[in-house]
Structure formats: structure tokens, C-alpha cells
CSV table of C-alpha atoms in Angstrom, one decimal:
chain,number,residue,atom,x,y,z
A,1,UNK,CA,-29.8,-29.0,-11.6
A,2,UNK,CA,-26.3,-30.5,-12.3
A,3,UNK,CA,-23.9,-27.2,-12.5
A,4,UNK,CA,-20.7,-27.5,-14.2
A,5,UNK,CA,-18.5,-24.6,-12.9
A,6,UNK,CA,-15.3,-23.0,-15.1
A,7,UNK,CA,-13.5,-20.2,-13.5
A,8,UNK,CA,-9.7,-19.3,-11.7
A,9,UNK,CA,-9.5,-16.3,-9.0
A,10,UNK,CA,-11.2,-15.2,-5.9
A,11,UNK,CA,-14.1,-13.6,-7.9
A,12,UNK,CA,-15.0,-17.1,-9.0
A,13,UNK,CA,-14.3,-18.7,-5.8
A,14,UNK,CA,-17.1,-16.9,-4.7
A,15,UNK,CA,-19.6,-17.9,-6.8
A,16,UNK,CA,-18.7,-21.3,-6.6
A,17,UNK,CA,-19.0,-21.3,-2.5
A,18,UNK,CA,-22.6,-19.4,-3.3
A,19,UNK,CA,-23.5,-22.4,-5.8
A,20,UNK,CA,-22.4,-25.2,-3.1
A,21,UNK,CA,-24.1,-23.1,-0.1
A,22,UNK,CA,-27.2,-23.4,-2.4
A,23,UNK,CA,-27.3,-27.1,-2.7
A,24,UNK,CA,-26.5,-27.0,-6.6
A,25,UNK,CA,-25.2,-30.3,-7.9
A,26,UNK,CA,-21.2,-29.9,-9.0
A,27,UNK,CA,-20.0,-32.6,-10.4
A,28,UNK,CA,-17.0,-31.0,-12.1
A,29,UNK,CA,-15.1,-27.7,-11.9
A,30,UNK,CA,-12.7,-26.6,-14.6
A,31,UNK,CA,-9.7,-23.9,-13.8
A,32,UNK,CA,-6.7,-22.8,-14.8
A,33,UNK,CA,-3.6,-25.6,-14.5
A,34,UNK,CA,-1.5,-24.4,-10.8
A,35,UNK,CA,0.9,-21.7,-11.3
A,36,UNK,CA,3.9,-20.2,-9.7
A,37,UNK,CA,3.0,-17.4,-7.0
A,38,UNK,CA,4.9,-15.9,-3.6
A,39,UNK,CA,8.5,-15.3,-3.1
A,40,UNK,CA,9.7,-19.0,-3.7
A,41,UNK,CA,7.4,-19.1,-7.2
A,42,UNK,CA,6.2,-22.9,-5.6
A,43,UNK,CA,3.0,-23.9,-7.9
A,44,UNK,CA,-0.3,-22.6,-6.3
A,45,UNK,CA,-3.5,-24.1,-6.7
A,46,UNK,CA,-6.1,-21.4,-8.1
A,47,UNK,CA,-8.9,-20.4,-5.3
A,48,UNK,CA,-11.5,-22.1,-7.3
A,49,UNK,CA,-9.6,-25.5,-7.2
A,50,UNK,CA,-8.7,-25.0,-3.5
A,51,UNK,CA,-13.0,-24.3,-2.6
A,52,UNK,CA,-13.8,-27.3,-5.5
A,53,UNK,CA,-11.4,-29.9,-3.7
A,54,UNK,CA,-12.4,-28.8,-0.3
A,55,UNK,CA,-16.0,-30.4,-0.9
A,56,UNK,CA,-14.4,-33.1,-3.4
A,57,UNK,CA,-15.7,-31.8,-6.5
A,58,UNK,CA,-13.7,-33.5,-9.4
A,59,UNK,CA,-11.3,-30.8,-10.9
A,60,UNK,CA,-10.1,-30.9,-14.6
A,61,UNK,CA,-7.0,-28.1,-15.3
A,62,UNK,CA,-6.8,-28.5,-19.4
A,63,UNK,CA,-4.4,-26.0,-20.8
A,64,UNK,CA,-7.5,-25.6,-23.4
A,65,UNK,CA,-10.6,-26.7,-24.0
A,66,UNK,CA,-9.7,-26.2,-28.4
A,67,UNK,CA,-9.6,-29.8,-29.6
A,68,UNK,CA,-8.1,-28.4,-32.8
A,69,UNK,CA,-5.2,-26.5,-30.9
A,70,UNK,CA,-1.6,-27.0,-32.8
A,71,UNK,CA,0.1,-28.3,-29.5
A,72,UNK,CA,-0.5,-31.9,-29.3
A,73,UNK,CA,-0.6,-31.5,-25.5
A,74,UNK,CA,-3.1,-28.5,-25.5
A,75,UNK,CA,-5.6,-30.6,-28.5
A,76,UNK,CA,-5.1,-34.0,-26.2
A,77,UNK,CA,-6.2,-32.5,-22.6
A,78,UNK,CA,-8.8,-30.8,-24.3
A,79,UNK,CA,-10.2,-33.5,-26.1
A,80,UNK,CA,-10.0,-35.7,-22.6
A,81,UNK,CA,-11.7,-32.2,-21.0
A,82,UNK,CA,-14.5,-32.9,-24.0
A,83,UNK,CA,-15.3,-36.1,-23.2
A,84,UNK,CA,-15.7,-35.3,-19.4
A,85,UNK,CA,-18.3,-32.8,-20.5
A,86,UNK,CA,-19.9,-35.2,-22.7
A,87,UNK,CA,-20.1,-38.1,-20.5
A,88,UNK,CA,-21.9,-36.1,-17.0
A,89,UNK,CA,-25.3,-34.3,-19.2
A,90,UNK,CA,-25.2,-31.5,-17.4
A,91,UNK,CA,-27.8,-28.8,-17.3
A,92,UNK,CA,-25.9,-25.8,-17.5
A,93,UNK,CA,-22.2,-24.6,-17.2
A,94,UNK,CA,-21.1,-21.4,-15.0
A,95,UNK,CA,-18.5,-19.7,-16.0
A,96,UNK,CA,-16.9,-16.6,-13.9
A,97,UNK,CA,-13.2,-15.7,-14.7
A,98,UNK,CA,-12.0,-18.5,-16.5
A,99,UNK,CA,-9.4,-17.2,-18.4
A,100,UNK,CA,-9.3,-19.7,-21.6
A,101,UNK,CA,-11.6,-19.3,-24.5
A,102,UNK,CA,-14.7,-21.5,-24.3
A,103,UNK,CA,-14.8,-22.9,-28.4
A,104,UNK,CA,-18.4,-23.7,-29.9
A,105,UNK,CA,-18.1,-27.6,-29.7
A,106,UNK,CA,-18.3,-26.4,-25.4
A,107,UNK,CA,-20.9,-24.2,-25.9
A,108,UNK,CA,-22.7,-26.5,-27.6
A,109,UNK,CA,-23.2,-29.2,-24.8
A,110,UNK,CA,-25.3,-27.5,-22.6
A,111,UNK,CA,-26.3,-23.8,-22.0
A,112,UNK,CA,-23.3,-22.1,-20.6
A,113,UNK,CA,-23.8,-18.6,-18.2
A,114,UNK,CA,-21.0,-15.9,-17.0
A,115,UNK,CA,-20.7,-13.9,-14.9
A,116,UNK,CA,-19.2,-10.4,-16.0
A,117,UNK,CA,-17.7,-7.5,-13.5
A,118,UNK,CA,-19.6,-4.8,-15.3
A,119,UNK,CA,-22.8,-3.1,-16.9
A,120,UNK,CA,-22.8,-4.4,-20.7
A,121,UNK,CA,-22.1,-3.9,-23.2
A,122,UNK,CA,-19.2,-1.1,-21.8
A,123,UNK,CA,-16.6,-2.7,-20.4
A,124,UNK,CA,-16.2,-6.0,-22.1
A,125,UNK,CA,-13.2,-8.0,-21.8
A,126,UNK,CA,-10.5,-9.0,-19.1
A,127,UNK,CA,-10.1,-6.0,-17.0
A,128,UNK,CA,-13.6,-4.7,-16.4
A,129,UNK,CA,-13.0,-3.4,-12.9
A,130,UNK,CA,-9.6,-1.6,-13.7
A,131,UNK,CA,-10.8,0.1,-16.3
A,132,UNK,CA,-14.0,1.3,-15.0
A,133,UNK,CA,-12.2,3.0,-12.5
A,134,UNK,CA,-9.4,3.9,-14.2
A,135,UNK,CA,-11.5,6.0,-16.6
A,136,UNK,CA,-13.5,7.7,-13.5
A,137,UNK,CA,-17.1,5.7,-14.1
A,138,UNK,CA,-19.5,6.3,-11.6
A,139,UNK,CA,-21.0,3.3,-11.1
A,140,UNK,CA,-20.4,-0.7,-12.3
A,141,UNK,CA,-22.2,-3.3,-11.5
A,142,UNK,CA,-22.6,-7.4,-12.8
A,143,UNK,CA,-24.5,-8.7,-15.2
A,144,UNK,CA,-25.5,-12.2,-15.8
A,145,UNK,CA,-24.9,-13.2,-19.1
A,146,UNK,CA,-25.5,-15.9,-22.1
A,147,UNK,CA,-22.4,-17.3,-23.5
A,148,UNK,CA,-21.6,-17.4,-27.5
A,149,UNK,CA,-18.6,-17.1,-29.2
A,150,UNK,CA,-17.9,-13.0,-29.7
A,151,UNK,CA,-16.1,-11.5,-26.7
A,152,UNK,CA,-18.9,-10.7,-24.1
A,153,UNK,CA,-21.2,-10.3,-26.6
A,154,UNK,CA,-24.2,-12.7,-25.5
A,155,UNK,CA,-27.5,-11.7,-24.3
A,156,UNK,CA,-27.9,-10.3,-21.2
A,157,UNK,CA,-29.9,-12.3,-18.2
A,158,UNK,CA,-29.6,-10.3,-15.0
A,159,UNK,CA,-28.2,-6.9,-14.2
A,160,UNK,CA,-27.2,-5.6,-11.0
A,161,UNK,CA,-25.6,-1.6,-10.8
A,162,UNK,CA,-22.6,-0.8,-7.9
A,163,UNK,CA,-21.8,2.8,-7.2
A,164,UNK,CA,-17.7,3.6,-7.7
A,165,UNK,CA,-16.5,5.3,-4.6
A,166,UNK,CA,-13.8,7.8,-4.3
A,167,UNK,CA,-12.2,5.4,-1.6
A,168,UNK,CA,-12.9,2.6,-4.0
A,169,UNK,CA,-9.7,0.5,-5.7
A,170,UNK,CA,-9.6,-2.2,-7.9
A,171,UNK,CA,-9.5,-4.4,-4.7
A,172,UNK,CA,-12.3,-3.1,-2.7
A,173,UNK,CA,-14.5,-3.1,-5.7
A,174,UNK,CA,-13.8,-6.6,-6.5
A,175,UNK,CA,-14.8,-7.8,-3.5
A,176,UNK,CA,-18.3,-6.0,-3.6
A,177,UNK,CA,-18.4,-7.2,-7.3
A,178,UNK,CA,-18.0,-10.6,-6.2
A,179,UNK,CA,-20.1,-11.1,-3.6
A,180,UNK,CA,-23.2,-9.7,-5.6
A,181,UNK,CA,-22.2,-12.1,-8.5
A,182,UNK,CA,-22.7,-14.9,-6.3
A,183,UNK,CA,-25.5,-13.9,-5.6
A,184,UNK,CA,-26.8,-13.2,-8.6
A,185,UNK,CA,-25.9,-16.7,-10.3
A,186,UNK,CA,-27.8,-18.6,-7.2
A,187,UNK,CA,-31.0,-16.7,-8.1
A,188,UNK,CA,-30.1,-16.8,-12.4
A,189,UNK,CA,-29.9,-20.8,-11.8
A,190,UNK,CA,-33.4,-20.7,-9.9
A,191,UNK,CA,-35.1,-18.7,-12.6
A,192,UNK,CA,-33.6,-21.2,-15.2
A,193,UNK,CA,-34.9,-23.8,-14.0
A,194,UNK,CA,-38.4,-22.5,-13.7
A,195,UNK,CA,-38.3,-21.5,-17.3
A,196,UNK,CA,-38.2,-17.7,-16.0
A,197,UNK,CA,-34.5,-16.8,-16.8
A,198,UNK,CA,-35.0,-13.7,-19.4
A,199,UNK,CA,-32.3,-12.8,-22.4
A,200,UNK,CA,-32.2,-9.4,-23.7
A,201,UNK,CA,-29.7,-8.8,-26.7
A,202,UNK,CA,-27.1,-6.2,-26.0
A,203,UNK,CA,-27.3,-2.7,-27.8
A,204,UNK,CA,-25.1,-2.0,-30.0
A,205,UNK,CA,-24.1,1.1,-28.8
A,206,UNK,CA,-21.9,1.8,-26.1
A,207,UNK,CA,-19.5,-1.2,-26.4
A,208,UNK,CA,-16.1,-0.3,-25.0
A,209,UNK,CA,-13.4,-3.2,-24.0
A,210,UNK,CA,-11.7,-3.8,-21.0
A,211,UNK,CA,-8.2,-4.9,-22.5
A,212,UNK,CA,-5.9,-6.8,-20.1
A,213,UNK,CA,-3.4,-4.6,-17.7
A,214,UNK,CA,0.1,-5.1,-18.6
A,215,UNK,CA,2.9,-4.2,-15.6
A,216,UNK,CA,4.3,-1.5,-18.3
A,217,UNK,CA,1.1,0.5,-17.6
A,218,UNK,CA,1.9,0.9,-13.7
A,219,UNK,CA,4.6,3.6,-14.7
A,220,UNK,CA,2.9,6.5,-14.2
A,221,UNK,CA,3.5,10.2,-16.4
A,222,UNK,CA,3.2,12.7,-14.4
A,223,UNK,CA,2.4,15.0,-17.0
A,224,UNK,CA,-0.7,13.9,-17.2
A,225,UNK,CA,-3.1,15.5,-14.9
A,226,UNK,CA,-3.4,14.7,-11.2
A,227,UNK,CA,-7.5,13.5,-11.4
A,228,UNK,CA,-6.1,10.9,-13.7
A,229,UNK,CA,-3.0,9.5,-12.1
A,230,UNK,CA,-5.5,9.2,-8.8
A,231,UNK,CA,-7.6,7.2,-10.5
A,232,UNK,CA,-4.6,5.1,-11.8
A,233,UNK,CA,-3.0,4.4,-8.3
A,234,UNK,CA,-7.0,3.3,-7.3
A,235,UNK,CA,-7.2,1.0,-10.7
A,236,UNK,CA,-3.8,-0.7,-9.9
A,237,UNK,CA,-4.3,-1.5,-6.8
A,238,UNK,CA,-3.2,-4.2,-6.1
A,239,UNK,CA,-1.9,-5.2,-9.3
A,240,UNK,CA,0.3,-4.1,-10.5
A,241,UNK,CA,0.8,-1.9,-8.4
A,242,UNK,CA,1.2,2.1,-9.7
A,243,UNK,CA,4.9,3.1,-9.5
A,244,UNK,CA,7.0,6.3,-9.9
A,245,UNK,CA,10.5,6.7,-10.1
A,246,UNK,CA,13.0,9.0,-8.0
A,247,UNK,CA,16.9,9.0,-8.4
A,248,UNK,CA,16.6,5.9,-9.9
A,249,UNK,CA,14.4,4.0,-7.4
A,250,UNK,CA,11.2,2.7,-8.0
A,251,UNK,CA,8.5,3.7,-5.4
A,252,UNK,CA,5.3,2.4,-5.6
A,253,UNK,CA,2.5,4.1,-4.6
A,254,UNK,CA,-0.7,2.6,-3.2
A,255,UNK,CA,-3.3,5.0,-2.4
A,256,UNK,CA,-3.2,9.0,-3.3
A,257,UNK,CA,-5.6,12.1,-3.4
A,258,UNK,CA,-5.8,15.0,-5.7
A,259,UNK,CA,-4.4,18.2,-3.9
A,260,UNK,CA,-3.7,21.9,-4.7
A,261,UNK,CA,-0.4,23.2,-6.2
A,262,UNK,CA,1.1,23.5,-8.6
A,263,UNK,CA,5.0,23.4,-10.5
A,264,UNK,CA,7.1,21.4,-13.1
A,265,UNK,CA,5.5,18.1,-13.4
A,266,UNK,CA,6.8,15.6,-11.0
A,267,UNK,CA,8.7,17.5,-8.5
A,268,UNK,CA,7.7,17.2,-5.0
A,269,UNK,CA,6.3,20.2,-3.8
A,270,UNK,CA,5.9,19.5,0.0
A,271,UNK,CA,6.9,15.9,1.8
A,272,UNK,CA,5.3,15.2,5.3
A,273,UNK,CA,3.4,13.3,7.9
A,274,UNK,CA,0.2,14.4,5.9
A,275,UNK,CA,1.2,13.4,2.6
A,276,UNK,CA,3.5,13.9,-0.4
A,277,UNK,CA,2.4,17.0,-2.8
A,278,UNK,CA,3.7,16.2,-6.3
A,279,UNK,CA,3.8,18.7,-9.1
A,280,UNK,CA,1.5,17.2,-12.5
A,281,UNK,CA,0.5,18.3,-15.9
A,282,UNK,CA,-3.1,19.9,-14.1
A,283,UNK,CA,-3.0,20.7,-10.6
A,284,UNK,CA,-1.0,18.0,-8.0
A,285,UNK,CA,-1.6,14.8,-6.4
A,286,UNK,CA,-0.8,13.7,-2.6
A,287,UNK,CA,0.4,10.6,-1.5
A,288,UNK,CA,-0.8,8.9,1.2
A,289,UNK,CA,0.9,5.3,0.9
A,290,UNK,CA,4.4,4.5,-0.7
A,291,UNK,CA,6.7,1.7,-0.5
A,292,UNK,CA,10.2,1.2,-1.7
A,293,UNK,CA,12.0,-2.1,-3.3
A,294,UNK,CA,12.0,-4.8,-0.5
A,295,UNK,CA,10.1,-2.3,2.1
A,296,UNK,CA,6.8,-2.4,3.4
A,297,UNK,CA,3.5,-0.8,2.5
A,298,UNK,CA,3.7,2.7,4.4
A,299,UNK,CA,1.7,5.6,5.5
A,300,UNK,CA,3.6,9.3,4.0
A,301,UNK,CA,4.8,9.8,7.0
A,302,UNK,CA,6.8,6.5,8.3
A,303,UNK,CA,7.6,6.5,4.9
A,304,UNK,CA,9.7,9.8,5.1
A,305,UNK,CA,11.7,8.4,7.9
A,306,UNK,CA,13.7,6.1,5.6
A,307,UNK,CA,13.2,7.8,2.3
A,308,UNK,CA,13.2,11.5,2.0
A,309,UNK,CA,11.8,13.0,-1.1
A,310,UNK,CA,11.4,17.3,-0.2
A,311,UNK,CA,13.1,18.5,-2.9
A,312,UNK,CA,13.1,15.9,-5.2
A,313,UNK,CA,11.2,15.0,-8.3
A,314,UNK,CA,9.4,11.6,-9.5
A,315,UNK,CA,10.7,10.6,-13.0
């Protein structure tokens, strides 16, 4: 089969090593144009491009794929991105974290598959694994999915369920995520071309959608109750990162547990090597790793050392 491959991060990256490991035929990989990352914002190559030029697979980095876009630029890299697609009839494209909108005149060229972070039809959208955590789930899984043009609405293929741990964050699940969606695609593209590849259409009920996380969410309240900001600090991590406040000083805080006690919401109840008791709106949440502006990531207790909190609240 002659695999066409769309997708940006890691989680694609993945998938993509899984499709070359299997002896797929790539002839072309589409993924987000370089961006600014690291501490001197220099333009990075997305993990996809990096695994797609390492076995010199053609890469294309359109801006969009919408011929019909109102930015000449956008409409002209698209329309060359179109005719690339055109010219290779190819048997099927994988998608996995793309990150632009695929329009009909791409779906249209040749069957086009995705691979989505959780159990459809909850969770559909951009942030599947934040949000399944964030809103304590149990389990998540991948499912392996037809393309059309609603959000995540297309018929589902292959489904594959992942347990949510306590310990698990946005991270940690990603990775498990991501290696069982590689995977799953390798054996999707076998039963495809056998003519064994089934399609079930979604239910209707149960849709919920994933929306994007925005840095203003990593604020946390800590009125709200401590069972909830635990499973915030596990969904932001590690972006963006969940963040409290004290005398003015943003602390972020990277891994916590719920904990026994109780006072006005945000003040620090006890502060040492085993952790930091804060006050919230039901019951009190301990945390176990904290770092300050310009610091490092630290355990509770090195943490104290430099910045002492007994006695002080979290804005």
C-alpha cells in the first residue's frame, strides 16, 4: 500500500516509525510548517518531520490544505499541497495529530484514517487526553477512525480501551496512548488492504469535546475542591503546567495528592519534607513537586529550602 502520512507531535511520530518499521510505502508526509520552541525561540522542526527526513520521505509543511483560503499564501501552498496528492495515487492517508483541517477536496482523493486519543464518541476534539483526566475518567483508550468532515465524527474502525491511573498525567498517558496507536494503524492498514477493515457509525449519545487547553486554565482556584485541583495538576502536566500564586510569585506545581485538612481555601496548612498541605473548597491537597520562576523542578522538601511557604496562602 502507498501511505500518505499527515500529523505534527510525538504521538504522530510514533505512528509514523510503526508504519516505516512495517514496510508501508511513504512517499510523502505532511506536518505543521517549523516553529519557534526552547529558550532562544530558534525554529524547530516538528517530530514527525525530523522521523520523515531521517528515512528521506518527501515532507510538504502547507500552512493549509483550503485551496479557497483568503490568504493568497495559505490558497497557493495549498493548492501546490493538492497537486502533490493528486499526482502520487495513493491508497490511503494517515492522519494522527495534524493540527489543520483536512477540507473535502483532501478527503476526496483517497480514503483518509486517524488516529484519535480516546473512546468515541466522548472526547472529541484537540485535547482528548487532558480532558479525560481532568474530569477523573477511568479509562481511555484509541480508536481508529474514518475521516469526513464533522469534528471526529466518522465511523469508527478499531478500538482499543487504557485504564487511567491515579499516577497517570497527561504525559505518562500520552506515551501509552501513542504507542498502542501505532500499533493499532499497522494492523488497521493490514485489514484494509485485505478488504477486512470494519466501520461502525458512532452513537449518538455520549459525545462530549475535548476543547483545546489555553495557559489561562493552569491558574488553579483553590476553592474548588481538592479531588479536582489533583486531577488538574495530572491533566497539565506538562503543559501548561498547573500554577498557583503566593505573595505575588507564581509557583507551579507538577505533581500533588489529595490529603486531610482542612481551613480557608488556599492557606498552607503544614509545609515539609513530606509535602505541602493546602487548605481547598472540600478537604486539602498535598504537594509533592513545585517549582519557582527560573528554578528547577523540585521535590516539597528541597523546595522548602529556598522558598518557604508555612504560614502562607496560595492566591
Amino acid at each position: 500500500m502507498k501511505v500518505v502520512f499527515a500529523g505534527t507531535p510525538e504521538f504522530a511520530a510514533c505512528a509514523l516509525r510503526a508504519l516505516i518499521d512495517a514496510g508501508f510505502e511513504i512517499p510523502l508526509v505532511l506536518t505543521q510548517p517549523d516553529r519557534p520552541a526552547g529558550r532562544g525561540m530558534q525554529l524547530q522542526a516538528s517530530s514527525v518531520k525530523q522521523v520523515a527526513l531521517e528515512h528521506g520521505i518527501e515532507v510538504l509543511q502547507p500552512l493549509s490544505l483550503r485551496t479557497d483560503a483568503k490568504d493568497p499564501q495559505r490558497a497557493e501552498e495549498a493548492a501546490a499541497a493538492h497537486a502533490r496528492l493528486l499526482s502520487l495515487d495513493y491508497d490511503v492517508m494517515v492522519v494522527a495529530a495534524y493540527g489543520l483541517i483536512l477540507p473535502r477536496s483532501t478527503l476526496d482523493i483517497a480514503p483518509c484514517i486517524n488516529i484519535h486519543g480516546s473512546l468515541l464518541p466522548r472526547w472529541r476534539g484537540a485535547a482528548p487526553i487532558h480532558r479525560a483526566i481532568e474530569s477523573g475518567d477511568v479509562e481511555t483508550g484509541v480508536t481508529i477512525m474514518g475521516m469526513e468532515e464533522g469534528l471526529d465524527t466518522g465511523p469508527m474502525m478499531l478500538i482499543e480501551r487504557v485504564a487511567i491511573d491515579d499516577a497517570d498525567t497527561t504525559g505518562t498517558l500520552h506515551d501509552k496512548l501513542a504507542a498502542l496507536g501505532a500499533t493499532m494503524i499497522v494492523e488497521a492498514l493490514r485489514l484494509l488492504s485485505r478488504g477486512e477493515l470494519p466501520a461502525t457509525p458512532q452513537p449518538e449519545e455520549g459525545v462530549t469535546y475535548a476543547a483545546k487547553i489555553s495557559k489561562d486554565e493552569a491558574k488553579l482556584d483553590f476553592g474548588l475542591p481538592a479531588v479536582d485541583l489533583w486531577r488538574k495538576v495530572r491533566a497539565f502536566n506538562p503543559f501548561p503546567g498547573a500554577q498557583g500564586s503566593v505573595n505575588g510569585t507564581a509557583v507551579k506545581i507538577w505533581n500533588a495528592e489529595p490529603a486531610q485538612g482542612r481551613g480557608e481555601p488556599g492557606q498552607v496548612l503544614s509545609a515539609d519534607a513530606a509535602g505541602i498541605v493546602v487548605a481547598c473548597g472540600d478537604g486539602a491537597l498535598r504537594l509533592l513537586q513545585l517549582q519557582k520562576p527560573g528554578g528547577k523542578r523540585l521535590a516539597a522538601g528541597e523546595f522548602l529550602k529556598s522558598f518557604p511557604l508555612q504560614g502562607l496562602k496560595f492566591e
